[in-house]
Tab-separated table of C-alpha atoms in Angstrom:
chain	number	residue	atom	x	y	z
A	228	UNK	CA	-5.908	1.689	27.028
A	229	UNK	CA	-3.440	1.613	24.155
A	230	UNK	CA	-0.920	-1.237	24.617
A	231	UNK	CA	2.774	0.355	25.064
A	232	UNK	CA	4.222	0.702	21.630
A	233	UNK	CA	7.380	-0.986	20.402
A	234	UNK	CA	10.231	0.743	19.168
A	235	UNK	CA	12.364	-0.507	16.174
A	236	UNK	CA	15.243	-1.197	17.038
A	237	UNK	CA	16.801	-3.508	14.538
A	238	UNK	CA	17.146	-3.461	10.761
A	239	UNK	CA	16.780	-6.245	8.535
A	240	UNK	CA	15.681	-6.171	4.369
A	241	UNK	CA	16.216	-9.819	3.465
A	242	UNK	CA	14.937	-9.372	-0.027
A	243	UNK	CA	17.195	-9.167	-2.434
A	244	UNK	CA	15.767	-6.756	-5.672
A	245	UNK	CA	16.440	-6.931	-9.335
A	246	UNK	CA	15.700	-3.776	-10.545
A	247	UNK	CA	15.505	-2.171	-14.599
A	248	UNK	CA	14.332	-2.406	-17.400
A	249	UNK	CA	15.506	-6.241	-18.524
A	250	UNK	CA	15.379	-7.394	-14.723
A	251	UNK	CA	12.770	-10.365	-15.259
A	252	UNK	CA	15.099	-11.979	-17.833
A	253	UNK	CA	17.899	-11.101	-15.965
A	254	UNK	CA	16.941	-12.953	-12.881
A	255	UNK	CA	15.511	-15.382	-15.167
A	256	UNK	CA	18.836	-16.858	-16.357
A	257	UNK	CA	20.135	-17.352	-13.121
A	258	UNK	CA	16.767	-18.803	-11.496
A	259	UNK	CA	16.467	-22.720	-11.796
A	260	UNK	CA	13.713	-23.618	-14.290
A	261	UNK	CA	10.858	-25.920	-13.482
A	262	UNK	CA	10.795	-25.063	-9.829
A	263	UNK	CA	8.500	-22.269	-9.533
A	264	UNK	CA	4.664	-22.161	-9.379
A	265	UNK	CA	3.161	-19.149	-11.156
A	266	UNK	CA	0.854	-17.100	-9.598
A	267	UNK	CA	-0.291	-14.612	-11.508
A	268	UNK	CA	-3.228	-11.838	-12.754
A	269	UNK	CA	-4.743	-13.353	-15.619
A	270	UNK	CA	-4.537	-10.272	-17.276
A	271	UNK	CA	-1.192	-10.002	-16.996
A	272	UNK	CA	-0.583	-13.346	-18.375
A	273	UNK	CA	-3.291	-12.436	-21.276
A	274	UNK	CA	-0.241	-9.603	-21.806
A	275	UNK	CA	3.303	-11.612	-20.589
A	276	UNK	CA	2.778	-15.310	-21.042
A	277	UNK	CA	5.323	-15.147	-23.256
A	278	UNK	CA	8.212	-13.593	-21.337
A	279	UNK	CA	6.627	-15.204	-18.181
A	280	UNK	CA	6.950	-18.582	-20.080
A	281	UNK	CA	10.612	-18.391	-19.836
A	282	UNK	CA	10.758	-19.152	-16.436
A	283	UNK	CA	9.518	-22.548	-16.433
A	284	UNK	CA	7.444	-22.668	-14.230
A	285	UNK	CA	5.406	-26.069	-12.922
A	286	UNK	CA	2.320	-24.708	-13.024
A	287	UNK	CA	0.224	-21.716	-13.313
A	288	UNK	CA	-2.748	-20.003	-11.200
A	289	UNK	CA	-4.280	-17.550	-12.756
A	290	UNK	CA	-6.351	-15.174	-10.503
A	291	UNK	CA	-9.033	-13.406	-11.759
A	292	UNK	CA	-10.494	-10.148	-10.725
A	293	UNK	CA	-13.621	-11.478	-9.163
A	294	UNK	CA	-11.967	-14.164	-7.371
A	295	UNK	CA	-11.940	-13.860	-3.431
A	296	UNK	CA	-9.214	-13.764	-1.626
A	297	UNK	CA	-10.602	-16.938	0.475
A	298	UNK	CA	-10.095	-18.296	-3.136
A	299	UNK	CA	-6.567	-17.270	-3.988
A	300	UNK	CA	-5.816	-18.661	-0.662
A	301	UNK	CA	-6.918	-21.904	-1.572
A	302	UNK	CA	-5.811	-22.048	-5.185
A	303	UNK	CA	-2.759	-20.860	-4.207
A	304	UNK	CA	-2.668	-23.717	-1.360
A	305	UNK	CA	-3.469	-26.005	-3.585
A	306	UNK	CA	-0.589	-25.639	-5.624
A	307	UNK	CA	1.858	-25.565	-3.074
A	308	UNK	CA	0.724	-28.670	-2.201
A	309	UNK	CA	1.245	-30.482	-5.299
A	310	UNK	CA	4.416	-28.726	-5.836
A	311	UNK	CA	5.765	-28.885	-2.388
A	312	UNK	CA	9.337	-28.127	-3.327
A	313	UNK	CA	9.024	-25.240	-5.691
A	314	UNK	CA	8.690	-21.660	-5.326
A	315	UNK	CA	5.739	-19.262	-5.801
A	316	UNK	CA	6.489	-16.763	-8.723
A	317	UNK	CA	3.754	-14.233	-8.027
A	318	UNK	CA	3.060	-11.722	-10.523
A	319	UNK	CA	0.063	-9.101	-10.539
A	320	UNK	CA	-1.059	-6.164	-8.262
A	321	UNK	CA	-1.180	-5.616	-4.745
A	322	UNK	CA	-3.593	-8.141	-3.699
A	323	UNK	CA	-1.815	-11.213	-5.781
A	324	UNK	CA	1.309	-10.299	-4.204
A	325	UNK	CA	-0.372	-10.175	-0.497
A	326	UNK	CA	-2.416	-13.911	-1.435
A	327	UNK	CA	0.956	-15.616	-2.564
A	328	UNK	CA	2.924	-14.203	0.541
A	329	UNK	CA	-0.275	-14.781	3.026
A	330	UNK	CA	-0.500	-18.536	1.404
A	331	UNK	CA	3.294	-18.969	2.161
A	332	UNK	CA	3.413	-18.262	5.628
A	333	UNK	CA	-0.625	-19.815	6.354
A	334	UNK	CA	1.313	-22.827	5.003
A	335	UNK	CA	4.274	-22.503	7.978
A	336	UNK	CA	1.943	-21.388	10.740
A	337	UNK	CA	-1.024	-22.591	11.791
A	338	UNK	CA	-2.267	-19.771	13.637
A	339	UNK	CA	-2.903	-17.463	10.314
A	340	UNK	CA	-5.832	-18.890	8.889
A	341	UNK	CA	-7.653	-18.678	11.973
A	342	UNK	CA	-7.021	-14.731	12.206
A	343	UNK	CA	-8.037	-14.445	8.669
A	344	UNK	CA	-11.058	-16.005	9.389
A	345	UNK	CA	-11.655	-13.777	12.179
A	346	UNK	CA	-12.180	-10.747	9.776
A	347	UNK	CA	-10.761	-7.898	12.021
A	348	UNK	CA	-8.406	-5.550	12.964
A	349	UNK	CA	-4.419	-6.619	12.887
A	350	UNK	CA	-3.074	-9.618	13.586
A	351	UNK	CA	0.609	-10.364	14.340
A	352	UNK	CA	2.350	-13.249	13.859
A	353	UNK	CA	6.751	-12.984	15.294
A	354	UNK	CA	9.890	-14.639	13.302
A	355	UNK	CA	13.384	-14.235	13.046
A	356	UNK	CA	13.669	-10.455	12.443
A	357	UNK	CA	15.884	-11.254	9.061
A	358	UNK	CA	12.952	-13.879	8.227
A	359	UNK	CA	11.726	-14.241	4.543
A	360	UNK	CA	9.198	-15.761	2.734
A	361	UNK	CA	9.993	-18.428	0.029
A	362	UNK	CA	7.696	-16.392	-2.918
A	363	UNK	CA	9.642	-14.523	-5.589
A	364	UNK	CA	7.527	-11.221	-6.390
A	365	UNK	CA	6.809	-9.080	-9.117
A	366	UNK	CA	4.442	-5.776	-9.189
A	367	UNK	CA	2.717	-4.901	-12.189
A	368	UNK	CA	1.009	-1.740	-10.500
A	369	UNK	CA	2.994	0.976	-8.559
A	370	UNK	CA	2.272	2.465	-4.789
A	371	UNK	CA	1.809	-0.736	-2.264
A	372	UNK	CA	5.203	-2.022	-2.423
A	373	UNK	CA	4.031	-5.642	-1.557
A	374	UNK	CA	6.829	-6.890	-3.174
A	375	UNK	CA	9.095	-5.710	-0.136
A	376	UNK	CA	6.571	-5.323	2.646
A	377	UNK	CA	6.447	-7.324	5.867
A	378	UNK	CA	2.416	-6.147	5.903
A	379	UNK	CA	-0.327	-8.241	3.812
A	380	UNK	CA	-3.760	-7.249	3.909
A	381	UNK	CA	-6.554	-10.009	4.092
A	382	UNK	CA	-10.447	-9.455	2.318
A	383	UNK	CA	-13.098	-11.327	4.433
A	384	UNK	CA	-16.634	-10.586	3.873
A	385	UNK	CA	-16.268	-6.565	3.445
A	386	UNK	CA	-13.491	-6.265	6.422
A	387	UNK	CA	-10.421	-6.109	6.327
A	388	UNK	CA	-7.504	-7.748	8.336
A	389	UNK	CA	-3.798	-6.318	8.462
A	390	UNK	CA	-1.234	-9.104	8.675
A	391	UNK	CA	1.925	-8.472	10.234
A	392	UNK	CA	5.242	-10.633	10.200
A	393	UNK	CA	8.633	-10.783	8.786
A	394	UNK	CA	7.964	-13.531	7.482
A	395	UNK	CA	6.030	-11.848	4.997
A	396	UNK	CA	9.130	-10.233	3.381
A	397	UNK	CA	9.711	-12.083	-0.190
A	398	UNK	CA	12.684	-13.330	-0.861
A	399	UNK	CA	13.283	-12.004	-4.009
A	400	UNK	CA	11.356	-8.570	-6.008
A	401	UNK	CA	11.771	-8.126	-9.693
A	402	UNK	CA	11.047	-4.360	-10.427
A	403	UNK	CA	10.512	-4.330	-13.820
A	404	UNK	CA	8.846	-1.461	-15.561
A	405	UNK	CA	7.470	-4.055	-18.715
A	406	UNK	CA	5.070	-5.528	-16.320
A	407	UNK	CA	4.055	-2.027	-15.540
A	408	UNK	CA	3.542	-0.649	-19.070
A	409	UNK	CA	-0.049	-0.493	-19.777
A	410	UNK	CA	-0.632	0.774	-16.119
A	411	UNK	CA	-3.196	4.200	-17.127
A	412	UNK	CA	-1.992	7.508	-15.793
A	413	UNK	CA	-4.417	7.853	-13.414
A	414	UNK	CA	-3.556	4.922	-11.726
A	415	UNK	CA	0.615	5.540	-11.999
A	416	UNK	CA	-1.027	8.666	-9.778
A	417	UNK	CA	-3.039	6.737	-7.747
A	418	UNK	CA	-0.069	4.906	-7.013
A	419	UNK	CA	2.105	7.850	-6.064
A	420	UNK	CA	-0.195	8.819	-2.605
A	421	UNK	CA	0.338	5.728	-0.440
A	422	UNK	CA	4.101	6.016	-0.353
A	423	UNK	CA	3.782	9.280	0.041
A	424	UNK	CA	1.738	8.603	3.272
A	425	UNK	CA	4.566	6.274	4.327
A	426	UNK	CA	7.475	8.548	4.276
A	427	UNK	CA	5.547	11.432	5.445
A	428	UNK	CA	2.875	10.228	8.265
A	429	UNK	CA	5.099	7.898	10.689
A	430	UNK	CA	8.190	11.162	10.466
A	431	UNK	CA	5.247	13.783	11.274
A	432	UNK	CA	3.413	11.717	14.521
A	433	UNK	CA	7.080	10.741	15.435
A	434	UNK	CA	9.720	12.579	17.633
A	435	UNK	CA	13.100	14.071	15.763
A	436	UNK	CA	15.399	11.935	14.324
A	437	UNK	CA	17.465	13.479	12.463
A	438	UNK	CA	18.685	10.780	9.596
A	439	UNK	CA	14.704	9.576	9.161
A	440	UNK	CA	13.372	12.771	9.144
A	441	UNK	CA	15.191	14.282	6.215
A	442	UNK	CA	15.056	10.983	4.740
A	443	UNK	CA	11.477	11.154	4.842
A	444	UNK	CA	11.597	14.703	3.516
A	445	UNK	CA	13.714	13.823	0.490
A	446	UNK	CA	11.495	10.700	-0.080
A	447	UNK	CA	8.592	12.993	0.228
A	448	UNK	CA	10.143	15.297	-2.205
A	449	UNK	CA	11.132	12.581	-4.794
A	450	UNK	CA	7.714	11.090	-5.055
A	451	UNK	CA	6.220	14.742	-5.903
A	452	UNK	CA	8.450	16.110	-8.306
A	453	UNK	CA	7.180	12.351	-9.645
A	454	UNK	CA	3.956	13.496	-9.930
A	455	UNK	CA	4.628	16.822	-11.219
A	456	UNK	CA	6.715	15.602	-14.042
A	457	UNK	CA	3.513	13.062	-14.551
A	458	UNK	CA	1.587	16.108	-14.706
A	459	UNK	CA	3.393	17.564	-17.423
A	460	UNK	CA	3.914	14.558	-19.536
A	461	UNK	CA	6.614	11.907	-18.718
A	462	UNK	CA	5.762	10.408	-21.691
A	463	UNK	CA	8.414	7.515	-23.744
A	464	UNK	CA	10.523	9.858	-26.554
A	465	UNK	CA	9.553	7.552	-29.407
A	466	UNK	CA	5.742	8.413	-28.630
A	467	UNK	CA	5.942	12.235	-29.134
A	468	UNK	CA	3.848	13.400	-26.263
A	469	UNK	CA	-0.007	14.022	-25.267
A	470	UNK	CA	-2.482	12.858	-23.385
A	471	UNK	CA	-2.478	9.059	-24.110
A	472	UNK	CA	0.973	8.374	-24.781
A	473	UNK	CA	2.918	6.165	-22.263
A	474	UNK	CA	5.130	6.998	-19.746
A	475	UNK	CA	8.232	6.520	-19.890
A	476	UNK	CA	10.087	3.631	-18.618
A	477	UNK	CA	13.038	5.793	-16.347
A	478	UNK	CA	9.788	7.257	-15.045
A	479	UNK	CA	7.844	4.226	-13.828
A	480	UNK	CA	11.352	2.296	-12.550
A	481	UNK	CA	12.166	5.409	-10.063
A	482	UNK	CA	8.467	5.487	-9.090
A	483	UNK	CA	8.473	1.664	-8.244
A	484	UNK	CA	11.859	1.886	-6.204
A	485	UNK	CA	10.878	5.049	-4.693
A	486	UNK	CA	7.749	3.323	-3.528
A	487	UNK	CA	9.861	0.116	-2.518
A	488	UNK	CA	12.067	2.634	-0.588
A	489	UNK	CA	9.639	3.456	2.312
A	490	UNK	CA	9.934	0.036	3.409
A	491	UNK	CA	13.995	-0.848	2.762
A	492	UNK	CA	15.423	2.606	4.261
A	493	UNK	CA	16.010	3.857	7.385
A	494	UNK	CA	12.894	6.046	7.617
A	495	UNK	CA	11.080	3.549	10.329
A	496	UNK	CA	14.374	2.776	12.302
A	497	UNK	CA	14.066	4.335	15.919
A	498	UNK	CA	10.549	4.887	15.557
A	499	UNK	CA	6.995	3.403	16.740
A	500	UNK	CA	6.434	0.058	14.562
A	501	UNK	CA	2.549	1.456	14.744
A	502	UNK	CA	3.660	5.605	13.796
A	503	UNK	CA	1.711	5.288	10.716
A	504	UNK	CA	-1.582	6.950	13.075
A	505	UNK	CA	-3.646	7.096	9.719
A	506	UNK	CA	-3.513	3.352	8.812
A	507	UNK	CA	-6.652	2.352	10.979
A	508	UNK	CA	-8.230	5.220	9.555
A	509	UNK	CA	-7.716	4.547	5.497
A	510	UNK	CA	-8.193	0.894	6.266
A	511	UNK	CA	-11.718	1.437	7.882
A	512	UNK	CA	-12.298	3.978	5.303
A	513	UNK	CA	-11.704	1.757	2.284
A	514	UNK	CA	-13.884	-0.846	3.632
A	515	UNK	CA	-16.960	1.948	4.176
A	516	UNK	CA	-16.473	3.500	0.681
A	517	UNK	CA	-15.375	0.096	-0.943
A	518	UNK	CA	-12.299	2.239	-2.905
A	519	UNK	CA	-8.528	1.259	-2.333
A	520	UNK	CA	-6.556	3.103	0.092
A	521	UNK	CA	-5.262	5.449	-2.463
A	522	UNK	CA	-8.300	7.164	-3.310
A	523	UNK	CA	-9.333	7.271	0.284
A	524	UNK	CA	-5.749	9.212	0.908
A	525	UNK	CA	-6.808	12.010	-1.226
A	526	UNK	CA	-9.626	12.888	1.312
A	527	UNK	CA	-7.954	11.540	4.246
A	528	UNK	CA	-4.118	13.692	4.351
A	529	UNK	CA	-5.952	17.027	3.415
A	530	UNK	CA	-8.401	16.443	6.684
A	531	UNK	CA	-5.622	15.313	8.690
A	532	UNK	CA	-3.413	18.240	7.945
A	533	UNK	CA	-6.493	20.343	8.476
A	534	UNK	CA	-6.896	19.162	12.042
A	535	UNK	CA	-3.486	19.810	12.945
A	536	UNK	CA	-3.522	23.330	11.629
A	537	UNK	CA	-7.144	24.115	13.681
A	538	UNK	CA	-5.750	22.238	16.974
A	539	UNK	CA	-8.384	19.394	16.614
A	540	UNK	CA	-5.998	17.256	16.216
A	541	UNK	CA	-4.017	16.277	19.713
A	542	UNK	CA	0.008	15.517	19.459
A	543	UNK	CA	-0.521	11.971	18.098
A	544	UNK	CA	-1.257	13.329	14.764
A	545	UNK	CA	1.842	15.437	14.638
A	546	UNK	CA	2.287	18.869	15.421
A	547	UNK	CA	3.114	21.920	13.289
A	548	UNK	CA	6.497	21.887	13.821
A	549	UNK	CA	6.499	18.507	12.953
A	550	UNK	CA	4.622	19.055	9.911
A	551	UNK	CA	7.000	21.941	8.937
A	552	UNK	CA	10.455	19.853	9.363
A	553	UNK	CA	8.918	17.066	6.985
A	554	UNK	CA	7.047	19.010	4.703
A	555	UNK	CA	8.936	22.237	4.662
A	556	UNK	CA	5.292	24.368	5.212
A	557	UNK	CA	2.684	24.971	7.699
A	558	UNK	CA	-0.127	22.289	8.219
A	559	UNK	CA	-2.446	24.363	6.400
A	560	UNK	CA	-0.789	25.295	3.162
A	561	UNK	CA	0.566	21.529	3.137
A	562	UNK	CA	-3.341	20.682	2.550
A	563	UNK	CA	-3.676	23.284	0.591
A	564	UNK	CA	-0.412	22.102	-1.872
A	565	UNK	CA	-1.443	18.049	-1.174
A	566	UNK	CA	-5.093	19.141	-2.706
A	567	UNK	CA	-3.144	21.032	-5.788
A	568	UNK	CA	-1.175	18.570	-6.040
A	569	UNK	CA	-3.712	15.622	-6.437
A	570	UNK	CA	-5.775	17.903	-8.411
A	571	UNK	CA	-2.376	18.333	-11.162
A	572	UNK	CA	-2.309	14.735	-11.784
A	573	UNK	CA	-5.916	14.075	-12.175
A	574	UNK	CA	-6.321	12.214	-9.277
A	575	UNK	CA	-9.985	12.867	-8.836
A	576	UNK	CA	-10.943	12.133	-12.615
A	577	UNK	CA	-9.532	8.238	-11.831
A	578	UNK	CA	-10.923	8.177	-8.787
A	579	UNK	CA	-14.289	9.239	-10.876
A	580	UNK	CA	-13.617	7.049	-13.307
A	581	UNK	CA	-12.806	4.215	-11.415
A	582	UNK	CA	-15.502	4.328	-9.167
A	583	UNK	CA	-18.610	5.058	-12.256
A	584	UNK	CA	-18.327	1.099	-13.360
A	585	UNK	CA	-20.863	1.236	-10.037
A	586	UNK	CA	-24.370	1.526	-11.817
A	587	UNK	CA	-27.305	3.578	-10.427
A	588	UNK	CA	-25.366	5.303	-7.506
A	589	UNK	CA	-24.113	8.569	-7.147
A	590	UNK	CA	-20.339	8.477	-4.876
A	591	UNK	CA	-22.155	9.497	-1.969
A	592	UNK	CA	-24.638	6.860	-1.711
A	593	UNK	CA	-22.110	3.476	-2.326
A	594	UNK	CA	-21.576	2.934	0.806
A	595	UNK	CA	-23.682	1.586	2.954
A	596	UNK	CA	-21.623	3.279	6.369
A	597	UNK	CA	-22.519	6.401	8.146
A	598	UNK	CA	-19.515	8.335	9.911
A	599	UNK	CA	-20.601	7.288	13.314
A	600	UNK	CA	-20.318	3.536	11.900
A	601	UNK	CA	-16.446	3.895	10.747
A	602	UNK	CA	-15.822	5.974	14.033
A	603	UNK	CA	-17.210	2.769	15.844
A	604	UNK	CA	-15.432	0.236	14.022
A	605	UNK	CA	-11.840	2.387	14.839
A	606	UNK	CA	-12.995	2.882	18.459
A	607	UNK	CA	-13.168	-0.760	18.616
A	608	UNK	CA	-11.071	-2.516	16.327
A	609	UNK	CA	-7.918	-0.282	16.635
A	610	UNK	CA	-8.254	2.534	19.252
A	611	UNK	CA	-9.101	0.311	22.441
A	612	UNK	CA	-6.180	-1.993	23.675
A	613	UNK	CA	-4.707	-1.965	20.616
A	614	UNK	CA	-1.620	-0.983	19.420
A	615	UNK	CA	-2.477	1.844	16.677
A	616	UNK	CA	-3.452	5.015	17.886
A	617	UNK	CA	-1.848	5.511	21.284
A	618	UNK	CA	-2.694	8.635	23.046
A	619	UNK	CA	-5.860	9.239	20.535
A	620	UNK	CA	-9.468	10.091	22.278
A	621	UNK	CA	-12.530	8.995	20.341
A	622	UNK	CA	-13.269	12.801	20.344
A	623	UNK	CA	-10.473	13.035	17.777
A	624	UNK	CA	-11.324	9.738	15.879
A	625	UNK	CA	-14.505	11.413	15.085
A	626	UNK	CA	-13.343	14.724	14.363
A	627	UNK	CA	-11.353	13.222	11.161
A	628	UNK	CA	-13.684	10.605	10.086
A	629	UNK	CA	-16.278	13.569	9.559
A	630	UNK	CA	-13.676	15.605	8.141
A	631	UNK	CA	-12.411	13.371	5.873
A	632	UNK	CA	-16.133	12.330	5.041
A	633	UNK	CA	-16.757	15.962	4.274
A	634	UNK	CA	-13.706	16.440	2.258
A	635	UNK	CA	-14.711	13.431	0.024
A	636	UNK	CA	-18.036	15.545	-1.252
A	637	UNK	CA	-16.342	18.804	-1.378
């Protein structure tokens, strides 16, 4: 049985943001040089040593694309060590964020590097509700909002763990749209689908309530006139247009803040901690297909809004009223517009694109899972006794992992 789920009922964002277009040097100038370990992409510092230089920092990891996150972990403990009183100054995607933040708090609490170790599932780890984590961070990609999230997510041996804790909250984000300059189109689009997924799925498997949900709908809203106007070119003035020109700078600041602004608002106040009832599903998904979470989105919404429409689909997914007040449409012309939408911004050519560095394979055959192997894994890791997923039969955990399956060779 599904343990009972917990209801938020207190609000805390201890991170304080610097957000525009100069907000790296502006924190800069107020941040104490020479206290700060650097942890950062090493292509981005190929790209920014020379801003990044200016905040004197006491020493630098670079992490490189191939390196584990067992390894960041270490490096990144390794640092802190020698450097005992500084701060971490992470600076890269997703994943360098979530190793600097997961290094911080393995450091406080001895119980995290056993869970990591264990490879599965969620693991949650209590603090002071207005707890933060001594790491100042800064995105150069758009969609996870690590840089305000109280959720890091762990690589061990092709599984994935889901950290929990507020101690995972940085103390400081720097939402800068330099660092996020040379980030391709496809990606900026890529980016757009997981906070999508954030304002929409916990407001559409939730009751009413009335301040998140039209939150949630005007969040929802935001992020796709985003991609519409990404679509049809939000391309920097001086560049004059087309297909390779970059996008402008107004453009990739609201999409950062709008992504940062799933997990700072109201939208999650009053609501299951665990409402998000596709999380199990796109993390179990991205470990079968071996593709981030975005990608696995643009199968995964369409199929879930499918089985709501057709009934297969019990109240924990949402109902169609519940679609309708959040999305404004029925179940089944929200698929239908989430498809057209993804399809606008080219969604599926990155995904392609992305994915082809894979020699000798054809999509369907990179994975090594079958459906009934990802059903299996959810059945076990998240649907029984655990907190995801309450009220969910295995009948319906099957019904969307084929569907979404299905939808990913349409």
């Amino acid at each position: 049985m599904n343990a009972q789920q917990p209801v938020i009922d207190s609000w805390s964002c201890p991170t304080t943001i610097f957000a525009g277009s100069a907000a790296f040097r502006h924190w800069c100038e107020g941040a104490a040089t020479g206290t700060h370990v650097l942890v950062v992409d090493a292509a981005v510092w190929q790209r920014h040593s020379a801003l990044l230089a200016t905040a004197g920092s006491v020493a630098t990891v670079q992490i490189g694309p191939d390196t584990s996150d067992s390894e960041r972990l270490e490096m990144i403990t390794a640092a802190m060590a020698r450097h005992p009183q500084a701060t971490i100054l992470a600076v890269g995607g997703g994943s360098v964020l979530d190793a600097a933040r997961l290094a911080v708090l393995a450091n406080s609490d001895a119980r995290v590097r056993p869970a990591l170790a264990a490879g599965t599932g969620m693991a949650m780890f209590p603090a002071a509700r207005d707890a933060a984590a001594n790491v100042v961070c800064v995105p150069t990609t758009i969609g996870t909002a690590a840089e305000v999230s109280p959720i890091a997510v762990y690589r061990h041996e092709q599984r994935r763990v889901m950290v929990v804790s507020p101690a995972l909250r940085a103390r400081t984000a720097i939402i800068d749209p330099t660092f996020t300059a040379t980030v391709t189109r496809g990606s900026l689009a890529a980016g757009l689908l997981e906070p999508w997924s954030r304002a929409v799925v916990p407001a559409v498997c939730g009751q009413r309530l009335l301040l998140a949900d039209n939150l949630a709908a005007a969040l929802r809203q935001t992020i796709e006139v985003l991609g519409c106007e990404l679509a049809a070119g939000a391309d920097e003035p001086a560049l004059g247009g087309g297909a390779h020109a970059g996008v402008s700078e107004a453009w990739r600041l609201a999409a950062a803040l709008s992504s940062a602004q799933t997990h700072t608002a109201f939208l999650s106040l009053g609501r299951s901690a665990f409402g998000h009832a596709l999380w199990p599903f796109a993390t179990e998904l991205s470990a079968a297909f071996q593709v981030p979470k975005s990608h696995v989105l643009t199968w995964l919404v369409p199929a879930w809004l499918d089985g709501v429409a057709l009934g297969a689909l019990g109240p924990a997914f949402g109902t169609p009223e519940r679609v309708h007040t959040v999305l404004a449409v029925s179940p089944g012309d929200a698929a239908v517009a989430f498809r057209r939408w993804c399809a606008e911004m080219g969604v599926a050519e990155h995904i392609h694109m992305s994915t082809s560095a894979i020699p000798d394979m054809r999509a369907d055959e990179r994975s090594p899972s079958t459906p009934s192997d990802v059903v299996a894994s959810i059945t076990a890791t998240w649907l029984t006794g655990g907190f995801f997923l309450a009220g969910v039969t295995e009948a319906e955990v099957a019904w969307l992992v084929d569907r979404t399956w299905a939808e990913r060779v349409r």
